[in-house]
Coordinates of C-alpha atoms and ligand atoms in Angstrom, one line a residue:
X1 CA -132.5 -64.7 97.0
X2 CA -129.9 -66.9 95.7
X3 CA -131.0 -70.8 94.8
X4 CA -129.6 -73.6 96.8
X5 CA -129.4 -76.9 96.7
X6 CA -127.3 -80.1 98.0
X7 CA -126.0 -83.4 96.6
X8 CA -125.2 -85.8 99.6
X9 CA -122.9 -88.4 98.4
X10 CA -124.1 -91.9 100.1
X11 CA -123.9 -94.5 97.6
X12 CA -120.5 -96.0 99.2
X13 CA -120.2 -99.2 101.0
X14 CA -117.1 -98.3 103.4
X15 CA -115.2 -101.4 102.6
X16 CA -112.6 -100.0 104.9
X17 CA -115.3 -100.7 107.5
X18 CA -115.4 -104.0 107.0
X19 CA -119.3 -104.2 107.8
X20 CA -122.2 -105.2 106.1
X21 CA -124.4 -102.0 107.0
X22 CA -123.7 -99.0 104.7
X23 CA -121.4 -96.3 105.9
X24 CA -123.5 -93.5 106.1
X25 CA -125.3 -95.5 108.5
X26 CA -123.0 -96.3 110.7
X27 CA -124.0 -94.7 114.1
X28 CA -122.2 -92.6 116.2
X29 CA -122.8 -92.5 120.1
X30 CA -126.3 -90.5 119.0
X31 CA -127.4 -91.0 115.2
X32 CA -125.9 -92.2 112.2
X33 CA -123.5 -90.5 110.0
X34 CA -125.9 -89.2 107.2
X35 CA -128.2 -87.8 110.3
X36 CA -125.7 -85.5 111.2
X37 CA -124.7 -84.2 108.0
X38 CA -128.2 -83.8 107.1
X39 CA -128.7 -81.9 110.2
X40 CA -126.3 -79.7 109.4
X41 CA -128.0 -79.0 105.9
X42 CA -130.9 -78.4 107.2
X43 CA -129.8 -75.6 109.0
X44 CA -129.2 -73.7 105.5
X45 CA -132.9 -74.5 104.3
X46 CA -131.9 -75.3 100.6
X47 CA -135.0 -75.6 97.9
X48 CA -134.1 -79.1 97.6
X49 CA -131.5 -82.4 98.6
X50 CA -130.6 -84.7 96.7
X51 CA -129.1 -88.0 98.6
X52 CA -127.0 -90.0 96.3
X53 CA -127.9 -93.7 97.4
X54 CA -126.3 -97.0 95.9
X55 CA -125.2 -99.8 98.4
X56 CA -128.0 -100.7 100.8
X57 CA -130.2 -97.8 98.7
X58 CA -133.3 -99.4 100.6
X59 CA -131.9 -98.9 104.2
X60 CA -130.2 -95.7 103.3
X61 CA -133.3 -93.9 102.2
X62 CA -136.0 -95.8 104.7
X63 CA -133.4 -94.6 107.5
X64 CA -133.9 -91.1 106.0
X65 CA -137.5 -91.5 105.3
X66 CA -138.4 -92.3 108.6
X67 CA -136.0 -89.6 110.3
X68 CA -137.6 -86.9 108.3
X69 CA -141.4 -88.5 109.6
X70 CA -140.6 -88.2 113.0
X71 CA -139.6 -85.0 113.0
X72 CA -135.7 -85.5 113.7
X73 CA -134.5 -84.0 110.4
X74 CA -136.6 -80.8 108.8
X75 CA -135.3 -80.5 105.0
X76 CA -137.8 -79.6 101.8
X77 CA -137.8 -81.5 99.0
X78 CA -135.7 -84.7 99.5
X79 CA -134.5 -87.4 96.8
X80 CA -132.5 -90.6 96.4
X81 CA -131.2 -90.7 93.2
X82 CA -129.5 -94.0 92.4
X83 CA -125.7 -94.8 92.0
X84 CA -126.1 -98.3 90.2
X85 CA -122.4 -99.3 90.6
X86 CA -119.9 -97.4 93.0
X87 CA -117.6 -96.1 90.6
X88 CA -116.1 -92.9 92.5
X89 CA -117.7 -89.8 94.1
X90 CA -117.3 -87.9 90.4
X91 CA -120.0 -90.5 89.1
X92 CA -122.2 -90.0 92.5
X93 CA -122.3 -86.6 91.8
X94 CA -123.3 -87.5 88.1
X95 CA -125.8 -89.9 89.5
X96 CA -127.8 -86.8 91.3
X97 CA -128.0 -84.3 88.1
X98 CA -131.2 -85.9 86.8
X99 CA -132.8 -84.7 90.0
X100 CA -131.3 -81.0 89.9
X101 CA -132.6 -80.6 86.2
X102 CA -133.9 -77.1 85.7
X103 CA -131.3 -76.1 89.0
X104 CA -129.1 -72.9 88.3
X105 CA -127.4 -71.6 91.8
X106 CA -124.9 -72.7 93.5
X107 CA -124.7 -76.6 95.1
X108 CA -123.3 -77.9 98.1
X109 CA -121.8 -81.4 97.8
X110 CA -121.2 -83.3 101.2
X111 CA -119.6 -86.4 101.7
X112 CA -122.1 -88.4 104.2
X113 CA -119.2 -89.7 105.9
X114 CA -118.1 -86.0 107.4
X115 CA -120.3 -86.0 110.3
X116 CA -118.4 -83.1 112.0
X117 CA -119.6 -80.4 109.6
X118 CA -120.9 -77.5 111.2
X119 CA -124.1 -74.9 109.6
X120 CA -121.9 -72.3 110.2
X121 CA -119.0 -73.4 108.3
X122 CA -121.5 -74.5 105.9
X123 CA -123.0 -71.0 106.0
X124 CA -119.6 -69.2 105.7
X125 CA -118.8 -71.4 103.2
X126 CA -121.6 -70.0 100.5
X127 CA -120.8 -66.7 101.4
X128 CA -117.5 -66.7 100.7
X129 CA -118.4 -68.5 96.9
X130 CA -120.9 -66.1 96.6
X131 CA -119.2 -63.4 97.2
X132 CA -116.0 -64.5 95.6
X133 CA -118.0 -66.0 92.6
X134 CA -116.0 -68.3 92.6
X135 CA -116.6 -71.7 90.1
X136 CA -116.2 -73.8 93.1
X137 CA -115.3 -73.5 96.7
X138 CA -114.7 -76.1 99.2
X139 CA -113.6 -76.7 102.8
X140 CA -109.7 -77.2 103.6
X141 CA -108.2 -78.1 106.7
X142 CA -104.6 -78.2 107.5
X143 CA -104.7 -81.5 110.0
X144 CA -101.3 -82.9 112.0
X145 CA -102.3 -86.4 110.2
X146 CA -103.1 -85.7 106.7
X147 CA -103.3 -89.7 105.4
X148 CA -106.1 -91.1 103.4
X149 CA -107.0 -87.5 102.9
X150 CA -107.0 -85.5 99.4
X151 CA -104.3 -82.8 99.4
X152 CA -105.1 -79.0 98.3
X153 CA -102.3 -78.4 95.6
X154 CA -101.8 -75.1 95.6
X155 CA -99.3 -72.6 93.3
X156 CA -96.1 -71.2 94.0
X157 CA -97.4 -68.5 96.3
X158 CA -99.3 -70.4 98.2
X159 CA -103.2 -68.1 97.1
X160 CA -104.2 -70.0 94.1
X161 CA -105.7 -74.2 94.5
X162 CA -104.7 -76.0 91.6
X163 CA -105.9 -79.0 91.9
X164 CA -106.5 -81.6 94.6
X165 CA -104.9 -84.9 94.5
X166 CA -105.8 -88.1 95.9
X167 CA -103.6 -89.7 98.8
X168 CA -102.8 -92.8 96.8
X169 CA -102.6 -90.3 93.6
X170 CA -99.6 -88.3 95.5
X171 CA -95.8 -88.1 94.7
X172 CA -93.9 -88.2 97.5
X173 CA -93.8 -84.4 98.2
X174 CA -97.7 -84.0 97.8
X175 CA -98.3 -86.4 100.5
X176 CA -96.1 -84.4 103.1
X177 CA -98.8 -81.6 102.1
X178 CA -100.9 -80.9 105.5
X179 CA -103.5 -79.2 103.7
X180 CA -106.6 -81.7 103.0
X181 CA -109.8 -81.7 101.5
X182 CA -112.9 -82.0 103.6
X183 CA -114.8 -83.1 101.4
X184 CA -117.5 -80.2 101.1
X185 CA -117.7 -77.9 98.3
X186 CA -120.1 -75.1 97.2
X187 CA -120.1 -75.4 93.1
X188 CA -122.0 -73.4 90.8
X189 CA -124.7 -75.7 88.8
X190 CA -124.2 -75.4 85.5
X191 CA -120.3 -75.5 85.9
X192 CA -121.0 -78.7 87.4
X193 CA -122.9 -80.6 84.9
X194 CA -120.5 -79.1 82.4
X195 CA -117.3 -80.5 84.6
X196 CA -118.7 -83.6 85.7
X197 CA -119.2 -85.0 82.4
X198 CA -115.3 -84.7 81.3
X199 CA -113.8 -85.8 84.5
X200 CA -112.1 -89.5 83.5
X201 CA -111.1 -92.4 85.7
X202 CA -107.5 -92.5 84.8
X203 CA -105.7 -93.0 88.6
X204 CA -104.9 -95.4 90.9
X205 CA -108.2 -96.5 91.7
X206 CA -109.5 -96.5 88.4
X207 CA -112.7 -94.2 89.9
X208 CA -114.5 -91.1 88.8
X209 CA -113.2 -88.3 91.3
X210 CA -115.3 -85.6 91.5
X211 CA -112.2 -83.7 93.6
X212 CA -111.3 -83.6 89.2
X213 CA -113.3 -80.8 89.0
X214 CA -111.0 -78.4 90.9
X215 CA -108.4 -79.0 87.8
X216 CA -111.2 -78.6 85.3
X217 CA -111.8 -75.2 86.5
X218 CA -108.8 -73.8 86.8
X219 CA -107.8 -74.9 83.3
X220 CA -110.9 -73.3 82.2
X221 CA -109.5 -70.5 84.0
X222 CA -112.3 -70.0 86.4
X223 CA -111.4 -69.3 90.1
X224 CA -111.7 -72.0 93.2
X225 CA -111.6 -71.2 96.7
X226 CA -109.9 -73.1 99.3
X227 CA -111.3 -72.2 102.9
X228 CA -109.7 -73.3 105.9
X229 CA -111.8 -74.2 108.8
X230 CA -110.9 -72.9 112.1
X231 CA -113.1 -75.4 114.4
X232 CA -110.7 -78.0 115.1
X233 CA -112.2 -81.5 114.0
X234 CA -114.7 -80.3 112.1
X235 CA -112.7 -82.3 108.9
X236 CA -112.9 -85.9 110.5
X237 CA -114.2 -88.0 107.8
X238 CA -115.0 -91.8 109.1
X239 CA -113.6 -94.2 106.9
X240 CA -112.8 -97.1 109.6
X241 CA -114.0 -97.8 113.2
X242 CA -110.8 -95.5 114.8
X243 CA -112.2 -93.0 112.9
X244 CA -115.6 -93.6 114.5
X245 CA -113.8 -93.3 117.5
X246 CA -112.1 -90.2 117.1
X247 CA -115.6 -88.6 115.6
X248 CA -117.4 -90.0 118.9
X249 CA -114.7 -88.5 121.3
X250 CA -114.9 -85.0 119.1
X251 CA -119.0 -85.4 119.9
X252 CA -118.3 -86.4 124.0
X253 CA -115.8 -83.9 124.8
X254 CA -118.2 -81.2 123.3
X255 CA -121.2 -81.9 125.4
X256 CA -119.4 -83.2 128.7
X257 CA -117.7 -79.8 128.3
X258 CA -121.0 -77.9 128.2
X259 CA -123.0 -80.2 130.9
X260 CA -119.8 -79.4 133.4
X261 CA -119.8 -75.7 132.4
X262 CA -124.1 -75.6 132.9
X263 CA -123.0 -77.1 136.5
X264 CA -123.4 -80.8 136.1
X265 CA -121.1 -82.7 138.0
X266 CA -119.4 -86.1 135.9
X267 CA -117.1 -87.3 137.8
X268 CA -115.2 -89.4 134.8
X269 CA -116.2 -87.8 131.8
X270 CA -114.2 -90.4 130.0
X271 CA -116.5 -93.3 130.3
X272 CA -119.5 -91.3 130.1
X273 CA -121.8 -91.7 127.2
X274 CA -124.4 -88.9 126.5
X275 CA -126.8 -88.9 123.4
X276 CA -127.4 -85.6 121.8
X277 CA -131.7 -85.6 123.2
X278 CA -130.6 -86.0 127.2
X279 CA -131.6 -83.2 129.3
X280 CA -129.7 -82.7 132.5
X281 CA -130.2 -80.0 135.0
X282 CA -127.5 -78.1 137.2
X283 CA -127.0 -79.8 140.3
X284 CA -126.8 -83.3 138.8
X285 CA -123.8 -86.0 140.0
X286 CA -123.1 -89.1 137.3
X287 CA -121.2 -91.4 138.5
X288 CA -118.6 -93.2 135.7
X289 CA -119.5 -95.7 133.5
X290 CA -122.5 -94.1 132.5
X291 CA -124.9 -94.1 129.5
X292 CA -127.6 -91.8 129.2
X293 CA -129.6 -92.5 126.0
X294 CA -132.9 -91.2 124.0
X295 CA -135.0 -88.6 125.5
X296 CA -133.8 -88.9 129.1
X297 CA -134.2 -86.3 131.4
X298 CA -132.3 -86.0 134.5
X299 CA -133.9 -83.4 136.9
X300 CA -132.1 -80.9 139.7
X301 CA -130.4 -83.2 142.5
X302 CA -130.4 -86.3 141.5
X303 CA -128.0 -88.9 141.8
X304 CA -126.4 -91.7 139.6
X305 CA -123.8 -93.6 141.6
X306 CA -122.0 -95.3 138.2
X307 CA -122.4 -98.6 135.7
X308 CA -125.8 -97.6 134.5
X309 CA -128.0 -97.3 131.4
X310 CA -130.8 -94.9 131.4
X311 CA -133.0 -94.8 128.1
X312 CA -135.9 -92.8 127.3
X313 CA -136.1 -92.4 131.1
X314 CA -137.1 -89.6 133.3
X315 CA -135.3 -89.1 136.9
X316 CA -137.3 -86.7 139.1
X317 CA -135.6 -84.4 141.2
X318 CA -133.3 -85.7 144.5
X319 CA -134.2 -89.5 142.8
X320 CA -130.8 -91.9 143.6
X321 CA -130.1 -94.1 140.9
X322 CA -127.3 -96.3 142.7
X323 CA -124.5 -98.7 141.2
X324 CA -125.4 -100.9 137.7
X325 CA -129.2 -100.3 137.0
X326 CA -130.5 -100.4 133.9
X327 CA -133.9 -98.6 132.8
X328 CA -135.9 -98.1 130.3
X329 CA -139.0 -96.0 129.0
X330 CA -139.6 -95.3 132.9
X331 CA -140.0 -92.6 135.2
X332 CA -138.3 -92.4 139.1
X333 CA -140.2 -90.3 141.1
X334 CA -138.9 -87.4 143.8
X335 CA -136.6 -88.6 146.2
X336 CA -137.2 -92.3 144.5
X337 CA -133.8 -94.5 145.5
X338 CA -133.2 -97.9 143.0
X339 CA -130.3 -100.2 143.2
X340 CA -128.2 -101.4 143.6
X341 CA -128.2 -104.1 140.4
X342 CA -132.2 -102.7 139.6
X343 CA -133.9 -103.5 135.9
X344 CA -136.5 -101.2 135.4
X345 CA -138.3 -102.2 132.1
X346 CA -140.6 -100.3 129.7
X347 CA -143.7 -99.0 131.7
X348 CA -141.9 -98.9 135.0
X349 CA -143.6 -96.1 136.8
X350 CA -141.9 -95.4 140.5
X351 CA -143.8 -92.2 142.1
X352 CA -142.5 -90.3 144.9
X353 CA -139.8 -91.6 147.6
X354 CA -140.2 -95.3 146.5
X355 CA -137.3 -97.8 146.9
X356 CA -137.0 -100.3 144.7
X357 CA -133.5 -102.0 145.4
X358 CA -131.3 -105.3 144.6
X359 CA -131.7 -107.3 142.1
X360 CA -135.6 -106.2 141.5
X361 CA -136.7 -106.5 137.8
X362 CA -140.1 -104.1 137.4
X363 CA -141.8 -103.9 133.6
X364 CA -145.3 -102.0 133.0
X365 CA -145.3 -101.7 136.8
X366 CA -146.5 -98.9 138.9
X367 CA -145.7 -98.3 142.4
X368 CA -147.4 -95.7 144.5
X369 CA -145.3 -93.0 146.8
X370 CA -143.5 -94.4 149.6
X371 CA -143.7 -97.9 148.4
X372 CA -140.9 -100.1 148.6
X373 CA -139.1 -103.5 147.0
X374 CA -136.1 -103.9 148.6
X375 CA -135.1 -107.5 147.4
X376 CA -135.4 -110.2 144.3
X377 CA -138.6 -109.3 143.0
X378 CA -140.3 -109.4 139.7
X379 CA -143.2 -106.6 139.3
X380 CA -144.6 -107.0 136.2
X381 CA -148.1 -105.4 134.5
X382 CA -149.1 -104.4 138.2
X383 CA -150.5 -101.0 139.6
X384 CA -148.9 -100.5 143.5
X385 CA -150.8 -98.2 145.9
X386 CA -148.7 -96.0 148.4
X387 CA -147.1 -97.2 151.4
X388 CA -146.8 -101.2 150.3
X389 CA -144.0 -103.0 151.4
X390 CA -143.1 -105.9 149.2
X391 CA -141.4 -108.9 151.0
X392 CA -137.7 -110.0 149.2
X393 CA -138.3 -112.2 146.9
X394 CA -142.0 -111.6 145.8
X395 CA -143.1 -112.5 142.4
X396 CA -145.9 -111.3 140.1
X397 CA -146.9 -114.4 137.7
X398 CA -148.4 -112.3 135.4
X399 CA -147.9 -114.5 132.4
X400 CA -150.4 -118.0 131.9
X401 CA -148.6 -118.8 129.1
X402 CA -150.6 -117.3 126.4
X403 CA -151.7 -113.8 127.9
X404 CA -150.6 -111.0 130.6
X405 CA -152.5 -110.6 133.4
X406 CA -152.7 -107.6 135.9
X407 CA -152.0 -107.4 139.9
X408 CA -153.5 -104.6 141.8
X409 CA -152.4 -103.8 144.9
X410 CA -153.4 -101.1 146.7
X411 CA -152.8 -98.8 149.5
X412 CA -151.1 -100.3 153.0
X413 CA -150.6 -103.9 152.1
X414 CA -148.3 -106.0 153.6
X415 CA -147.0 -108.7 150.8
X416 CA -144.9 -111.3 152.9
X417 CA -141.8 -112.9 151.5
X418 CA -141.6 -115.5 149.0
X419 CA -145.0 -114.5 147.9
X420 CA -146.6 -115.5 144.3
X421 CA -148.7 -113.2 142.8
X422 CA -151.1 -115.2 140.4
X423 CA -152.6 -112.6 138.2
X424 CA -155.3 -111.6 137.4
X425 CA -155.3 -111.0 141.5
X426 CA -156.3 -107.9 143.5
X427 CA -155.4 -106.9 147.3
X428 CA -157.9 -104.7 148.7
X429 CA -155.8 -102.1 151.1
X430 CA -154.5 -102.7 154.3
X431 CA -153.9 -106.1 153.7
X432 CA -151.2 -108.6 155.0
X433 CA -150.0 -111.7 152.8
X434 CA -148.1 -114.4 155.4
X435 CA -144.7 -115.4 153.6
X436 CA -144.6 -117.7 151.4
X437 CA -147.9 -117.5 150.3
X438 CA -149.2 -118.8 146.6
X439 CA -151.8 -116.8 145.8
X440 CA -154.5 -117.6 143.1
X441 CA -157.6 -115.5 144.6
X442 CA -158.3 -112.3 145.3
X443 CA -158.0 -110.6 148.7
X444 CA -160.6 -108.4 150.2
X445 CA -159.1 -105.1 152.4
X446 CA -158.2 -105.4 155.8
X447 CA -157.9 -109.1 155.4
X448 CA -154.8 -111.8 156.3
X449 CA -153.8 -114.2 153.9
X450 CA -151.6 -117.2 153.8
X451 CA -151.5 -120.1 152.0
X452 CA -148.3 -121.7 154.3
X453 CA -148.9 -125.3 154.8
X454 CA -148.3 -125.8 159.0
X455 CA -144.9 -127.0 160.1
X456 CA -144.8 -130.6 161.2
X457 CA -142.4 -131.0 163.8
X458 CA -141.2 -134.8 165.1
X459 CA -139.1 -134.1 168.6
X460 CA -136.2 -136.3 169.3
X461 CA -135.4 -136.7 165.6
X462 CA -131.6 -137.8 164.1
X463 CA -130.5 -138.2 160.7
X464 CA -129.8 -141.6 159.1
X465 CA -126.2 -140.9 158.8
X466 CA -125.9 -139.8 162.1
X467 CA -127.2 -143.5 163.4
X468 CA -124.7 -145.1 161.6
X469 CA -127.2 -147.0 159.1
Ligands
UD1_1 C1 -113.0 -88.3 99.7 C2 -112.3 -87.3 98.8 C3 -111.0 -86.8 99.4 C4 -111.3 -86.2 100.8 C5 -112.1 -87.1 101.6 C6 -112.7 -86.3 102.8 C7 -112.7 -88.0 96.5 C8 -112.2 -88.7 95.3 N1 -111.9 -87.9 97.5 O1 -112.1 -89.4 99.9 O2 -110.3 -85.9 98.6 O3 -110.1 -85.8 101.4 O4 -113.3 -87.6 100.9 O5 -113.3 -87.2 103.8 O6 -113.8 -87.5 96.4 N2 -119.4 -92.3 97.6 C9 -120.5 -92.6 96.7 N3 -120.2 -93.3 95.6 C10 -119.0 -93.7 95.2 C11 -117.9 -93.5 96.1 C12 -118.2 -92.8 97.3 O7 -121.6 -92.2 97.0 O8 -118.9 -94.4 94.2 C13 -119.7 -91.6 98.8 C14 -119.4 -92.4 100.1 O9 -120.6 -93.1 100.5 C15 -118.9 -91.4 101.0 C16 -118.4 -90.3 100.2 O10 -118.8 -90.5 98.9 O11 -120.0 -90.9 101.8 C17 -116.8 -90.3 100.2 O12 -116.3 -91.5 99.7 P1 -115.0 -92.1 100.3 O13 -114.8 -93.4 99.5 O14 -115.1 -92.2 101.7 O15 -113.9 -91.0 99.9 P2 -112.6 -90.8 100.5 O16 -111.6 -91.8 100.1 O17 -112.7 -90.6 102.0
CA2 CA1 -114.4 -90.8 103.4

């Protein structure tokens, strides 16, 4: 078995981002950058990684850390070697040879900003150095919009790479060149410690290039590999936020493309947004305007009419999730209908057939099958039985100011509207609350309770105004 091992360069600030948070993490509709390249490495299980961190090093490698912990990213032996100042991605490579010490095989150095990357490529890639052995080999791509890229310099016949040159390194001629470099190369170790430590900083940004090292080797007369890769897009590096852009519609179009082919219907895949961990049965409609985040799951036959945001959030089957609700960590039940205009907060637990409609806000809230809340309600930390109607305008007052307190409802009740809810507070079942009740004691089953002052009525009555006064 060959050795194999990876230098992810990450240092970088991305001043052409403009932000304060470092580029690699920069998300894209799902994860951020370095996620996805390191995905993508993962898939070649190599003995060990070595992420080159510099600006924001703490956030950087705690975003890793805690990736790899939960189980999102599966990679051996990982380190953060430190850039100390960014002085090019020839000295970030530099930067990570301390932690390869003892390393003879062949390296893969990624850019974290090339989020696009596939394991195949990745995989074809080493076999083609391998089998070529060649010094180094990288990933080309001949793009329609070549600028900000590095351009593959190649000989007169067209077989051999010279060297790469730098977009604002490039004579007028170069920079018509279509042919760019990606960014990922598979380089033999020891050429690269041997390479790395003559490459200069003599170009226009004054920075160590590690893209030197392609000249180095074929001065030294060793052979480099160019290889083309045929999945469109796979080149997109992000250097600004229309790069983002054009990265994120890449990731969309992919997986609307699949959903529709697996017999989802979205009926405007354009303003759909769909992270990477939703799961989403045939025989699902989304409406537009959607965003479907986290470990969603959407379940055979149900419905999302449009303008909503689903996170962490199961939808059983033949559940109708109607115009502009937003939900999260919760679960709608079979044949469940909420909103229009519905917040369902963490803990929001809707079983079977329940309705929960306009401008209803539930949070750590469970409502039994066949329970309804049709209007301006607030359902917080409160356990529903089955069959409970709650009145419009209903309100759990579940906070004293210092602590949250529980309602329990349960089977058959009644709640009246314009009811208050003051928790701790159970109704036994069966129970009716008159409208507009205040409620601050618990209320046995099969009972009535109201708390509506009596309406005082004066016959014969007329306004000041009216009498002229
Ligand atoms: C680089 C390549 C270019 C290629 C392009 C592909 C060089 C000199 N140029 O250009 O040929 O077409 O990628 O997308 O390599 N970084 C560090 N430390 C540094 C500088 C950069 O770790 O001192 C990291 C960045 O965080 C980033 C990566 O290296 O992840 C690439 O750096 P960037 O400045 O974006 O290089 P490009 O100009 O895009
Ligand atoms: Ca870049």
């Amino acid at each position: 078995m060959e050795r194999l091992a990876v230098i992810v360069l990450a240092a970088g600030q991305g001043k052409r981002m403009k932000s304060d948070l470092p580029k690699v993490l920069t998300s894209t509709v799902d994860k951020p950058l370095i996620c996805h390249t390191l995905s993508a490495i993962s898939a070649l299980q190599p003995e060990q990684v070595a992420i080159v961190v510099g600006h924001g090093a703490a956030l950087v490698e705690e975003a890793v850390t805690v990736a790899l912990k939960a189980g999102e990213l599966c990679l051996p032996s990982v380190s953060f070697p430190r850039q100390e100042s960014q002085r090019g991605t020839g000295d970030a490579a530099r930067s990570a040879l301390p932690s390869l010490r003892g390393f003879s095989g062949t390296v893969i150095i990624i850019c974290g900003d090339t989020p696009l990357v596939s394991p195949q490529t990745l995989s074809a890639m080493i076999t083609a150095h391998r089998r070529e052995c060649a010094a180094i080999t990288l990933l080309s791509a001949v793009v329609p919009e070549p600028r900000g890229y590095g351009r593959i310099i190649r000989d007169a016949s067209g077989d051999l790479v010279q060297k790469i040159t730098e977009c604002r390194d490039c004579s007028p001629d170069e920079r018509l060149i279509r042919e760019i470099n990606t960014g990922v190369y598979a380089v033999d170790a020891d050429f690269l410690a041997e390479s790395l430590s003559r490459i200069t900083n003599e170009n226009a940004q004054g920075e160590y290039y590690l893209t030197d090292i392609v000249e180095q080797a074929v001065l030294a007369g060793k052979k480099v590999r160019a290889l083309p890769v045929f999945e469109s897009d796979e080149w997109l590096g992000v250097n600004t936020y229309l790069d983002l852009h054009r990265v994120n519609q890449v990731i969309l179009r992919r997986r609307i493309e699949q959903l529709l082919l697996s017999g989802v219907n979205i009926l405007d895949p354009r303003s759909v947004i769909i992270d990477e961990r939703v799961v989403i049965e045939p025989g699902v409609t989304i409406g537009p305007n959607t965003q479907l985040l986290g470990a969603t799951t959407l379940r055979r036959g149900c419905s999302l009419e449009g303008n909503s945001y689903l996170k962490d959030t199961f939808v059983e089957e033949g559940a109708a999730v109607k115009f502009g609700v937003r939900a999260e960590r919760s679960i709608i039940g079979r044949n469940a209908s909420v909103g229009p205009f519905a917040h369902l907060r963490p803990g929001s637990v809707l079983k079977d057939s329940v309705k929960v409609g306009n401008f209803v806000e539930t949070k750590n809230a469970e409502l039994g099958a066949n329970s309804s809340a049709g209007h301006l309600t607030y359902l917080g930390d409160c356990t529903i039985g089955e069959r409970v109607n709650i009145g419009a305008g209903t309100i759990t007052c579940n906070y004293d100011g210092f602590k949250k307190h529980r309602t329990i409802i349960e089977d058959d009740c009644f709640i009246g509207s314009d009811t208050c809810l003051i928790a701790p507070l159970s109704v036994g079942a069966k129970s009716t609350i008159g409208a507009g009740s205040v409620l601050s004691a618990d209320v046995p089953a099969n009972s009535l309770a109201l708390t509506r002052p009596p309406v005082k009525i004066r016959q014969d009555y007329v306004r000041k105004e009216r009498r002229g006064e």
